[in-house]
């Protein structure tokens, strides 16, 4: 019985890195994942979305396996309405204003008296 010879993996997609050996060991089918800032779709790596979201939303984190998406902000206090998206685009930091009849004090909206 002779040991096989190790060989470099080939066929890596652009903006990706190998993450494991060939499976089975004697075939050039090495696992890979996308680099930071890219997500895998089919057999390629694509840039993570970085566009701004709608009012009251911010862009969630992108991983090597999934693109970012717009999700609802949760930083506004009770009795407030969002008036902007996340700033920066990927932060749960949406602009808000207190609803009519309320004013902002110490991070919360209080009813006017």
PDB file of N, CA, C and O in Angstrom, residues 6-44:
ATOM      1  N   UNK A   6      -0.008  14.466  -1.766  1.00  0.00           N
ATOM      2  CA  UNK A   6      -0.845  15.646  -1.545  1.00  0.00           C
ATOM      3  C   UNK A   6      -0.691  16.598  -2.725  1.00  0.00           C
ATOM      4  O   UNK A   6       0.404  16.803  -3.234  1.00  0.00           O
ATOM      5  N   UNK A   7      -1.805  17.181  -3.121  1.00  0.00           N
ATOM      6  CA  UNK A   7      -1.807  18.144  -4.217  1.00  0.00           C
ATOM      7  C   UNK A   7      -2.620  19.350  -3.788  1.00  0.00           C
ATOM      8  O   UNK A   7      -3.498  19.259  -2.943  1.00  0.00           O
ATOM      9  N   UNK A   8      -2.308  20.474  -4.416  1.00  0.00           N
ATOM     10  CA  UNK A   8      -3.054  21.692  -4.120  1.00  0.00           C
ATOM     11  C   UNK A   8      -4.458  21.602  -4.693  1.00  0.00           C
ATOM     12  O   UNK A   8      -4.663  21.050  -5.771  1.00  0.00           O
ATOM     13  N   UNK A   9      -5.403  22.153  -3.981  1.00  0.00           N
ATOM     14  CA  UNK A   9      -6.769  22.235  -4.470  1.00  0.00           C
ATOM     15  C   UNK A   9      -6.820  23.263  -5.597  1.00  0.00           C
ATOM     16  O   UNK A   9      -6.054  24.224  -5.608  1.00  0.00           O
ATOM     17  N   UNK A  10      -7.737  23.078  -6.520  1.00  0.00           N
ATOM     18  CA  UNK A  10      -7.911  24.015  -7.634  1.00  0.00           C
ATOM     19  C   UNK A  10      -9.386  24.389  -7.730  1.00  0.00           C
ATOM     20  O   UNK A  10     -10.222  23.865  -7.002  1.00  0.00           O
ATOM     21  N   UNK A  11      -9.697  25.270  -8.644  1.00  0.00           N
ATOM     22  CA  UNK A  11     -11.093  25.622  -8.900  1.00  0.00           C
ATOM     23  C   UNK A  11     -11.702  26.555  -7.883  1.00  0.00           C
ATOM     24  O   UNK A  11     -12.907  26.536  -7.679  1.00  0.00           O
ATOM     25  N   UNK A  12     -10.897  27.383  -7.261  1.00  0.00           N
ATOM     26  CA  UNK A  12     -11.415  28.311  -6.256  1.00  0.00           C
ATOM     27  C   UNK A  12     -12.104  29.490  -6.933  1.00  0.00           C
ATOM     28  O   UNK A  12     -11.574  30.086  -7.868  1.00  0.00           O
ATOM     29  N   UNK A  13     -13.293  29.837  -6.466  1.00  0.00           N
ATOM     30  CA  UNK A  13     -14.026  30.993  -6.994  1.00  0.00           C
ATOM     31  C   UNK A  13     -13.295  32.285  -6.626  1.00  0.00           C
ATOM     32  O   UNK A  13     -12.547  32.332  -5.638  1.00  0.00           O
ATOM     33  N   UNK A  14     -13.510  33.327  -7.401  1.00  0.00           N
ATOM     34  CA  UNK A  14     -12.939  34.635  -7.076  1.00  0.00           C
ATOM     35  C   UNK A  14     -13.489  35.103  -5.733  1.00  0.00           C
ATOM     36  O   UNK A  14     -14.637  34.814  -5.390  1.00  0.00           O
ATOM     37  N   UNK A  15     -12.686  35.794  -4.952  1.00  0.00           N
ATOM     38  CA  UNK A  15     -13.066  36.342  -3.649  1.00  0.00           C
ATOM     39  C   UNK A  15     -13.431  35.252  -2.642  1.00  0.00           C
ATOM     40  O   UNK A  15     -14.335  35.423  -1.833  1.00  0.00           O
ATOM     41  N   UNK A  16     -12.714  34.127  -2.718  1.00  0.00           N
ATOM     42  CA  UNK A  16     -12.973  33.000  -1.814  1.00  0.00           C
ATOM     43  C   UNK A  16     -11.658  32.433  -1.300  1.00  0.00           C
ATOM     44  O   UNK A  16     -10.585  32.763  -1.797  1.00  0.00           O
ATOM     45  N   UNK A  17     -11.767  31.559  -0.280  1.00  0.00           N
ATOM     46  CA  UNK A  17     -10.605  30.877   0.285  1.00  0.00           C
ATOM     47  C   UNK A  17     -11.001  29.432   0.589  1.00  0.00           C
ATOM     48  O   UNK A  17     -12.165  29.153   0.900  1.00  0.00           O
ATOM     49  N   UNK A  18     -10.032  28.531   0.493  1.00  0.00           N
ATOM     50  CA  UNK A  18     -10.302  27.139   0.830  1.00  0.00           C
ATOM     51  C   UNK A  18     -10.487  27.016   2.336  1.00  0.00           C
ATOM     52  O   UNK A  18      -9.806  27.663   3.121  1.00  0.00           O
ATOM     53  N   UNK A  19     -11.421  26.157   2.738  1.00  0.00           N
ATOM     54  CA  UNK A  19     -11.697  25.978   4.166  1.00  0.00           C
ATOM     55  C   UNK A  19     -11.568  24.528   4.607  1.00  0.00           C
ATOM     56  O   UNK A  19     -11.845  24.214   5.761  1.00  0.00           O
ATOM     57  N   UNK A  20     -11.159  23.649   3.700  1.00  0.00           N
ATOM     58  CA  UNK A  20     -10.999  22.257   4.078  1.00  0.00           C
ATOM     59  C   UNK A  20     -10.346  21.456   2.972  1.00  0.00           C
ATOM     60  O   UNK A  20     -10.183  21.937   1.852  1.00  0.00           O
ATOM     61  N   UNK A  21      -9.974  20.222   3.279  1.00  0.00           N
ATOM     62  CA  UNK A  21      -9.292  19.359   2.304  1.00  0.00           C
ATOM     63  C   UNK A  21     -10.274  18.766   1.294  1.00  0.00           C
ATOM     64  O   UNK A  21     -11.484  18.920   1.425  1.00  0.00           O
ATOM     65  N   UNK A  22      -9.715  18.051   0.310  1.00  0.00           N
ATOM     66  CA  UNK A  22     -10.532  17.368  -0.675  1.00  0.00           C
ATOM     67  C   UNK A  22     -11.355  16.263  -0.032  1.00  0.00           C
ATOM     68  O   UNK A  22     -10.878  15.559   0.849  1.00  0.00           O
ATOM     69  N   UNK A  23     -12.606  16.134  -0.451  1.00  0.00           N
ATOM     70  CA  UNK A  23     -13.478  15.090   0.085  1.00  0.00           C
ATOM     71  C   UNK A  23     -14.128  14.399  -1.098  1.00  0.00           C
ATOM     72  O   UNK A  23     -14.852  15.050  -1.839  1.00  0.00           O
ATOM     73  N   UNK A  24     -13.891  13.118  -1.336  1.00  0.00           N
ATOM     74  CA  UNK A  24     -12.963  12.285  -0.573  1.00  0.00           C
ATOM     75  C   UNK A  24     -11.527  12.768  -0.733  1.00  0.00           C
ATOM     76  O   UNK A  24     -11.228  13.588  -1.591  1.00  0.00           O
ATOM     77  N   UNK A  25     -10.642  12.226   0.092  1.00  0.00           N
ATOM     78  CA  UNK A  25      -9.265  12.709   0.202  1.00  0.00           C
ATOM     79  C   UNK A  25      -8.512  12.703  -1.119  1.00  0.00           C
ATOM     80  O   UNK A  25      -7.595  13.488  -1.310  1.00  0.00           O
ATOM     81  N   UNK A  26      -8.881  11.853  -2.046  1.00  0.00           N
ATOM     82  CA  UNK A  26      -8.120  11.731  -3.285  1.00  0.00           C
ATOM     83  C   UNK A  26      -8.777  12.450  -4.470  1.00  0.00           C
ATOM     84  O   UNK A  26      -8.449  12.188  -5.611  1.00  0.00           O
ATOM     85  N   UNK A  27      -9.712  13.346  -4.201  1.00  0.00           N
ATOM     86  CA  UNK A  27     -10.356  14.111  -5.272  1.00  0.00           C
ATOM     87  C   UNK A  27     -10.184  15.600  -5.028  1.00  0.00           C
ATOM     88  O   UNK A  27     -10.094  16.057  -3.896  1.00  0.00           O
ATOM     89  N   UNK A  28     -10.155  16.335  -6.115  1.00  0.00           N
ATOM     90  CA  UNK A  28      -9.976  17.794  -6.054  1.00  0.00           C
ATOM     91  C   UNK A  28     -11.335  18.463  -5.870  1.00  0.00           C
ATOM     92  O   UNK A  28     -11.831  19.171  -6.737  1.00  0.00           O
ATOM     93  N   UNK A  29     -11.953  18.188  -4.720  1.00  0.00           N
ATOM     94  CA  UNK A  29     -13.238  18.797  -4.371  1.00  0.00           C
ATOM     95  C   UNK A  29     -13.111  19.362  -2.960  1.00  0.00           C
ATOM     96  O   UNK A  29     -13.677  18.834  -2.008  1.00  0.00           O
ATOM     97  N   UNK A  30     -12.336  20.420  -2.850  1.00  0.00           N
ATOM     98  CA  UNK A  30     -12.072  21.028  -1.539  1.00  0.00           C
ATOM     99  C   UNK A  30     -13.182  22.004  -1.183  1.00  0.00           C
ATOM    100  O   UNK A  30     -13.700  22.718  -2.035  1.00  0.00           O
ATOM    101  N   UNK A  31     -13.538  22.045   0.096  1.00  0.00           N
ATOM    102  CA  UNK A  31     -14.550  23.000   0.540  1.00  0.00           C
ATOM    103  C   UNK A  31     -13.944  24.399   0.566  1.00  0.00           C
ATOM    104  O   UNK A  31     -12.741  24.577   0.752  1.00  0.00           O
ATOM    105  N   UNK A  32     -14.791  25.400   0.336  1.00  0.00           N
ATOM    106  CA  UNK A  32     -14.334  26.791   0.321  1.00  0.00           C
ATOM    107  C   UNK A  32     -15.443  27.692   0.825  1.00  0.00           C
ATOM    108  O   UNK A  32     -16.600  27.284   0.907  1.00  0.00           O
ATOM    109  N   UNK A  33     -15.071  28.886   1.225  1.00  0.00           N
ATOM    110  CA  UNK A  33     -16.030  29.897   1.672  1.00  0.00           C
ATOM    111  C   UNK A  33     -15.600  31.247   1.148  1.00  0.00           C
ATOM    112  O   UNK A  33     -14.443  31.447   0.782  1.00  0.00           O
ATOM    113  N   UNK A  34     -16.542  32.171   1.118  1.00  0.00           N
ATOM    114  CA  UNK A  34     -16.261  33.506   0.590  1.00  0.00           C
ATOM    115  C   UNK A  34     -15.477  34.341   1.600  1.00  0.00           C
ATOM    116  O   UNK A  34     -15.611  34.165   2.812  1.00  0.00           O
ATOM    117  N   UNK A  35     -14.684  35.236   1.082  1.00  0.00           N
ATOM    118  CA  UNK A  35     -13.929  36.171   1.920  1.00  0.00           C
ATOM    119  C   UNK A  35     -14.880  37.150   2.590  1.00  0.00           C
ATOM    120  O   UNK A  35     -16.036  37.301   2.181  1.00  0.00           O
ATOM    121  N   UNK A  36     -14.376  37.863   3.607  1.00  0.00           N
ATOM    122  CA  UNK A  36     -15.167  38.891   4.272  1.00  0.00           C
ATOM    123  C   UNK A  36     -15.650  39.905   3.255  1.00  0.00           C
ATOM    124  O   UNK A  36     -14.904  40.295   2.349  1.00  0.00           O
ATOM    125  N   UNK A  37     -16.904  40.339   3.398  1.00  0.00           N
ATOM    126  CA  UNK A  37     -17.481  41.311   2.483  1.00  0.00           C
ATOM    127  C   UNK A  37     -18.139  40.688   1.263  1.00  0.00           C
ATOM    128  O   UNK A  37     -18.654  41.389   0.401  1.00  0.00           O
ATOM    129  N   UNK A  38     -18.148  39.339   1.212  1.00  0.00           N
ATOM    130  CA  UNK A  38     -18.759  38.611   0.095  1.00  0.00           C
ATOM    131  C   UNK A  38     -19.612  37.480   0.654  1.00  0.00           C
ATOM    132  O   UNK A  38     -19.356  36.970   1.736  1.00  0.00           O
ATOM    133  N   UNK A  39     -20.637  37.071  -0.104  1.00  0.00           N
ATOM    134  CA  UNK A  39     -21.461  35.940   0.293  1.00  0.00           C
ATOM    135  C   UNK A  39     -21.545  34.948  -0.861  1.00  0.00           C
ATOM    136  O   UNK A  39     -21.391  35.310  -2.031  1.00  0.00           O
ATOM    137  N   UNK A  40     -21.758  33.692  -0.513  1.00  0.00           N
ATOM    138  CA  UNK A  40     -21.799  32.632  -1.527  1.00  0.00           C
ATOM    139  C   UNK A  40     -23.196  32.473  -2.079  1.00  0.00           C
ATOM    140  O   UNK A  40     -24.176  32.362  -1.330  1.00  0.00           O
ATOM    141  N   UNK A  41     -23.281  32.450  -3.393  1.00  0.00           N
ATOM    142  CA  UNK A  41     -24.515  32.144  -4.088  1.00  0.00           C
ATOM    143  C   UNK A  41     -24.146  31.202  -5.217  1.00  0.00           C
ATOM    144  O   UNK A  41     -23.330  31.565  -6.063  1.00  0.00           O
ATOM    145  N   UNK A  42     -24.689  29.985  -5.195  1.00  0.00           N
ATOM    146  CA  UNK A  42     -24.361  28.956  -6.169  1.00  0.00           C
ATOM    147  C   UNK A  42     -22.862  28.674  -6.088  1.00  0.00           C
ATOM    148  O   UNK A  42     -22.366  28.345  -5.032  1.00  0.00           O
ATOM    149  N   UNK A  43     -22.140  28.845  -7.154  1.00  0.00           N
ATOM    150  CA  UNK A  43     -20.704  28.541  -7.159  1.00  0.00           C
ATOM    151  C   UNK A  43     -19.844  29.802  -7.235  1.00  0.00           C
ATOM    152  O   UNK A  43     -18.703  29.746  -7.688  1.00  0.00           O
ATOM    153  N   UNK A  44     -20.370  30.937  -6.782  1.00  0.00           N
ATOM    154  CA  UNK A  44     -19.595  32.173  -6.826  1.00  0.00           C
ATOM    155  C   UNK A  44     -19.738  32.989  -5.558  1.00  0.00           C
ATOM    156  O   UNK A  44     -20.600  32.726  -4.716  1.00  0.00           O
TER     157      UNK A  44
END
